[in-house]
Amino acid sequence: YQRRVRGPNRWKMRCILQRCLEAAVTVDGQVVSKIGPGILALVGILDWDGEGDMEYVIKKTLHLKLWPSEEGKPWTRSCIDMGFEVLVVSQFTLPICFKKGGLTTSNANRPDFHFAMPPTRAEEMYDHMLAQYREEYMPDRLQAGVFGAMMDVSLVNDGPVTIQLDSRMPRGMYDVCSAEQLRQETARADAAEKRMVELEKQLMELTGVGAAPSEAD
């Protein structure tokens, strides 16, 4: 159950973070970027994304505590703490949506990416994001894919640990209704439906609509 928010404010910049032992991007048979231990960040830029969304993704990438401490305590140290590398790859398929239809119909299973930011603007934001990463972290620790290219992206996922970010929900699952809230919403919906049935019945009694025909009729 997710908050029912319509329009362009429903979803924002999406990013998949994968803690890795190594990762690389190959274009036309040539390795264009490669990292050792660190994070592979797949970034999906939506048409209405802005500076705030970009800042959220950058700071989460660098500061999320995805590694254990030297004593073995889990989820204690960040990429910055570890001095690890980051490989950023533009991923326009993340803002995917599906048209209406049955679960197995062709129309409902054809990927639709029209919420993704158009390429020219997206490349500008992507370049700006890379510049911000280098400004907030060690420039030599940041690698990138090739925007718009057909890339072979490989990695050895460490764990596996995979984190989904959405700047519309900065606190992750805490920004989704709790189980108790869902129960309350369901109870309200059931009560409203029951009341609707009662009102319809009263209306039928008042108007005679739906009543059995009399012998005189």
CSV table of C-alpha atoms in Angstrom, one decimal:
chain,number,residue,atom,x,y,z
A,1,TYR,CA,0.0,0.0,0.0
A,2,GLN,CA,1.4,3.3,-1.0
A,3,ARG,CA,0.2,6.9,-0.5
A,4,ARG,CA,-2.2,7.7,-3.3
A,5,VAL,CA,-0.4,10.6,-4.9
A,6,ARG,CA,-1.3,11.5,-8.5
A,7,GLY,CA,0.7,13.4,-11.1
A,8,PRO,CA,4.4,14.3,-11.3
A,9,ASN,CA,4.9,14.5,-7.5
A,10,ARG,CA,4.2,10.8,-7.1
A,11,TRP,CA,7.7,9.5,-8.1
A,12,LYS,CA,11.0,11.3,-8.2
A,13,MET,CA,14.6,10.4,-9.0
A,14,ARG,CA,15.2,6.6,-8.7
A,15,CYS,CA,18.5,5.0,-7.9
A,16,ILE,CA,19.6,1.4,-7.4
A,17,LEU,CA,22.7,1.0,-5.2
A,18,GLN,CA,24.6,-2.2,-5.3
A,19,ARG,CA,27.4,-2.9,-2.8
A,20,CYS,CA,30.0,-4.6,-4.9
A,21,LEU,CA,33.5,-6.2,-4.8
A,22,GLU,CA,34.1,-4.9,-8.3
A,23,ALA,CA,32.1,-3.4,-11.2
A,24,ALA,CA,32.9,-2.4,-14.8
A,25,VAL,CA,31.3,-0.8,-17.9
A,26,THR,CA,32.3,-2.0,-21.3
A,27,VAL,CA,31.3,-0.1,-24.6
A,28,ASP,CA,32.1,-1.6,-28.0
A,29,GLY,CA,34.3,-4.2,-26.4
A,30,GLN,CA,36.4,-1.6,-24.5
A,31,VAL,CA,36.3,-1.2,-20.7
A,32,VAL,CA,35.6,2.5,-20.2
A,33,SER,CA,35.3,2.4,-16.4
A,34,LYS,CA,36.1,0.0,-13.6
A,35,ILE,CA,36.1,0.0,-9.8
A,36,GLY,CA,37.1,-2.3,-7.0
A,37,PRO,CA,35.1,-2.5,-3.7
A,38,GLY,CA,32.4,0.2,-3.5
A,39,ILE,CA,29.0,1.1,-5.0
A,40,LEU,CA,27.5,0.7,-8.4
A,41,ALA,CA,24.8,3.3,-8.7
A,42,LEU,CA,22.2,3.0,-11.4
A,43,VAL,CA,20.4,6.3,-11.7
A,44,GLY,CA,17.0,6.9,-13.3
A,45,ILE,CA,16.2,10.6,-13.9
A,46,LEU,CA,12.5,11.5,-14.3
A,47,ASP,CA,11.2,14.4,-16.3
A,48,TRP,CA,10.5,16.7,-13.3
A,49,ASP,CA,13.6,15.9,-11.2
A,50,GLY,CA,15.6,18.8,-9.9
A,51,GLU,CA,18.6,19.8,-7.7
A,52,GLY,CA,17.0,18.5,-4.5
A,53,ASP,CA,16.4,15.0,-5.9
A,54,MET,CA,20.0,14.9,-7.2
A,55,GLU,CA,21.4,15.9,-3.8
A,56,TYR,CA,19.4,13.2,-2.0
A,57,VAL,CA,20.7,10.5,-4.3
A,58,ILE,CA,24.3,11.7,-4.0
A,59,LYS,CA,24.4,12.0,-0.3
A,60,LYS,CA,22.7,8.7,0.3
A,61,THR,CA,25.2,7.0,-2.1
A,62,LEU,CA,28.1,8.4,-0.2
A,63,HIS,CA,26.8,8.2,3.4
A,64,LEU,CA,24.7,5.1,3.6
A,65,LYS,CA,26.2,2.8,6.2
A,66,LEU,CA,26.5,-0.4,4.1
A,67,TRP,CA,29.7,-1.9,5.5
A,68,PRO,CA,30.6,-3.5,8.9
A,69,SER,CA,33.0,-1.9,11.4
A,70,GLU,CA,36.4,-3.4,12.0
A,71,GLU,CA,34.9,-5.2,15.0
A,72,GLY,CA,32.3,-6.8,12.7
A,73,LYS,CA,29.3,-4.7,13.7
A,74,PRO,CA,27.1,-4.6,10.6
A,75,TRP,CA,25.7,-1.5,8.8
A,76,THR,CA,28.3,0.8,10.5
A,77,ARG,CA,30.5,2.4,7.8
A,78,SER,CA,29.8,4.3,4.6
A,79,CYS,CA,31.5,4.5,1.3
A,80,ILE,CA,33.3,7.6,2.4
A,81,ASP,CA,34.3,6.0,5.7
A,82,MET,CA,35.8,3.1,3.8
A,83,GLY,CA,37.4,5.2,1.0
A,84,PHE,CA,35.8,3.0,-1.6
A,85,GLU,CA,34.9,3.8,-5.2
A,86,VAL,CA,31.6,4.7,-6.8
A,87,LEU,CA,30.5,3.8,-10.4
A,88,VAL,CA,27.6,5.9,-11.6
A,89,VAL,CA,25.6,4.7,-14.6
A,90,SER,CA,22.6,6.4,-16.2
A,91,GLN,CA,19.6,4.0,-16.3
A,92,PHE,CA,16.6,5.5,-18.1
A,93,THR,CA,14.6,2.2,-17.7
A,94,LEU,CA,14.1,2.8,-14.0
A,95,PRO,CA,11.1,5.2,-14.4
A,96,ILE,CA,9.2,2.4,-16.1
A,97,CYS,CA,5.4,2.3,-16.2
A,98,PHE,CA,2.8,-0.1,-17.7
A,99,LYS,CA,-0.4,0.6,-19.6
A,100,LYS,CA,-3.7,-0.9,-18.5
A,101,GLY,CA,-4.5,-4.5,-19.3
A,102,GLY,CA,-4.5,-8.0,-18.0
A,103,LEU,CA,-1.3,-9.4,-16.5
A,104,THR,CA,-0.4,-11.3,-19.6
A,105,THR,CA,-1.7,-9.0,-22.3
A,106,SER,CA,0.8,-7.5,-24.8
A,107,ASN,CA,-0.3,-3.9,-24.0
A,108,ALA,CA,0.3,-4.3,-20.3
A,109,ASN,CA,3.7,-5.8,-20.7
A,110,ARG,CA,5.3,-3.4,-23.1
A,111,PRO,CA,7.7,-1.1,-21.2
A,112,ASP,CA,6.8,2.6,-21.2
A,113,PHE,CA,9.5,5.1,-20.4
A,114,HIS,CA,7.8,8.4,-21.2
A,115,PHE,CA,8.3,9.6,-17.6
A,116,ALA,CA,12.0,9.6,-18.1
A,117,MET,CA,13.6,12.9,-18.7
A,118,PRO,CA,14.3,13.6,-22.4
A,119,PRO,CA,17.9,12.7,-23.4
A,120,THR,CA,19.3,16.2,-23.9
A,121,ARG,CA,18.2,17.5,-20.5
A,122,ALA,CA,18.9,14.2,-18.8
A,123,GLU,CA,22.5,14.2,-20.0
A,124,GLU,CA,23.0,17.7,-18.6
A,125,MET,CA,21.7,16.6,-15.2
A,126,TYR,CA,23.8,13.5,-15.3
A,127,ASP,CA,27.0,15.5,-16.0
A,128,HIS,CA,26.0,17.9,-13.3
A,129,MET,CA,25.5,15.0,-10.9
A,130,LEU,CA,28.9,13.6,-11.7
A,131,ALA,CA,30.5,17.0,-11.0
A,132,GLN,CA,28.6,17.1,-7.7
A,133,TYR,CA,29.8,13.6,-6.7
A,134,ARG,CA,33.4,14.7,-7.4
A,135,GLU,CA,32.9,17.9,-5.4
A,136,GLU,CA,31.6,16.0,-2.4
A,137,TYR,CA,34.0,13.0,-2.6
A,138,MET,CA,37.5,12.3,-3.9
A,139,PRO,CA,37.4,12.8,-7.7
A,140,ASP,CA,39.6,9.8,-8.4
A,141,ARG,CA,37.2,7.6,-6.5
A,142,LEU,CA,34.3,8.4,-8.9
A,143,GLN,CA,33.9,6.5,-12.2
A,144,ALA,CA,31.0,6.7,-14.7
A,145,GLY,CA,29.3,5.0,-17.6
A,146,VAL,CA,28.8,6.5,-21.0
A,147,PHE,CA,25.5,8.4,-21.3
A,148,GLY,CA,23.2,7.1,-24.0
A,149,ALA,CA,25.6,4.2,-25.0
A,150,MET,CA,24.8,0.5,-25.2
A,151,MET,CA,26.7,-0.7,-22.2
A,152,ASP,CA,27.7,-4.0,-20.8
A,153,VAL,CA,27.6,-3.5,-17.0
A,154,SER,CA,29.2,-6.2,-14.9
A,155,LEU,CA,29.6,-6.5,-11.1
A,156,VAL,CA,30.2,-8.8,-8.3
A,157,ASN,CA,27.5,-7.9,-5.8
A,158,ASP,CA,28.8,-8.1,-2.2
A,159,GLY,CA,26.3,-9.8,0.0
A,160,PRO,CA,24.2,-9.4,-2.0
A,161,VAL,CA,23.3,-5.9,-0.8
A,162,THR,CA,21.0,-3.9,-3.1
A,163,ILE,CA,19.3,-0.7,-2.0
A,164,GLN,CA,16.4,1.1,-3.8
A,165,LEU,CA,16.2,4.9,-3.5
A,166,ASP,CA,13.4,7.1,-4.5
A,167,SER,CA,13.7,10.8,-3.6
A,168,ARG,CA,9.9,11.1,-3.2
A,169,MET,CA,10.2,8.7,-0.3
A,170,PRO,CA,13.4,9.9,1.5
A,171,ARG,CA,12.9,7.6,4.5
A,172,GLY,CA,12.2,4.5,2.4
A,173,MET,CA,9.6,2.2,3.7
A,174,TYR,CA,8.9,4.5,6.6
A,175,ASP,CA,7.2,6.8,4.0
A,176,VAL,CA,4.8,4.0,3.1
A,177,CYS,CA,1.7,3.4,5.3
A,178,SER,CA,2.3,1.1,8.3
A,179,ALA,CA,0.3,-2.1,8.7
A,180,GLU,CA,-1.9,-0.3,11.3
A,181,GLN,CA,-2.6,2.6,8.9
A,182,LEU,CA,-3.5,0.1,6.2
A,183,ARG,CA,-5.9,-1.7,8.6
A,184,GLN,CA,-7.5,1.7,9.5
A,185,GLU,CA,-7.8,2.6,5.8
A,186,THR,CA,-9.4,-0.7,5.0
A,187,ALA,CA,-11.8,-0.4,7.9
A,188,ARG,CA,-12.9,3.1,6.8
A,189,ALA,CA,-13.4,1.8,3.2
A,190,ASP,CA,-15.5,-1.1,4.4
A,191,ALA,CA,-17.6,1.2,6.6
A,192,ALA,CA,-18.1,3.6,3.7
A,193,GLU,CA,-19.2,0.8,1.4
A,194,LYS,CA,-21.6,-0.6,4.0
A,195,ARG,CA,-23.1,2.9,4.5
A,196,MET,CA,-23.5,3.3,0.8
A,197,VAL,CA,-25.5,0.0,0.6
A,198,GLU,CA,-27.8,1.3,3.5
A,199,LEU,CA,-28.4,4.6,1.7
A,200,GLU,CA,-29.2,2.9,-1.5
A,201,LYS,CA,-31.7,0.7,0.3
A,202,GLN,CA,-33.3,3.7,1.9
A,203,LEU,CA,-33.6,5.4,-1.4
A,204,MET,CA,-35.2,2.4,-3.0
A,205,GLU,CA,-37.8,2.3,-0.1
A,206,LEU,CA,-38.6,6.0,-0.5
A,207,THR,CA,-38.9,6.0,-4.3
A,208,GLY,CA,-40.3,2.6,-4.8
A,209,VAL,CA,-37.6,1.8,-7.3
A,210,GLY,CA,-36.9,-1.9,-7.3
A,211,ALA,CA,-40.1,-2.8,-5.4
A,212,ALA,CA,-42.1,-5.8,-6.5
A,213,PRO,CA,-45.1,-5.0,-8.8
A,214,SER,CA,-48.6,-5.0,-7.2
A,215,GLU,CA,-51.6,-7.0,-8.4
A,216,ALA,CA,-53.2,-3.7,-9.6
A,217,ASP,CA,-50.2,-3.2,-12.0
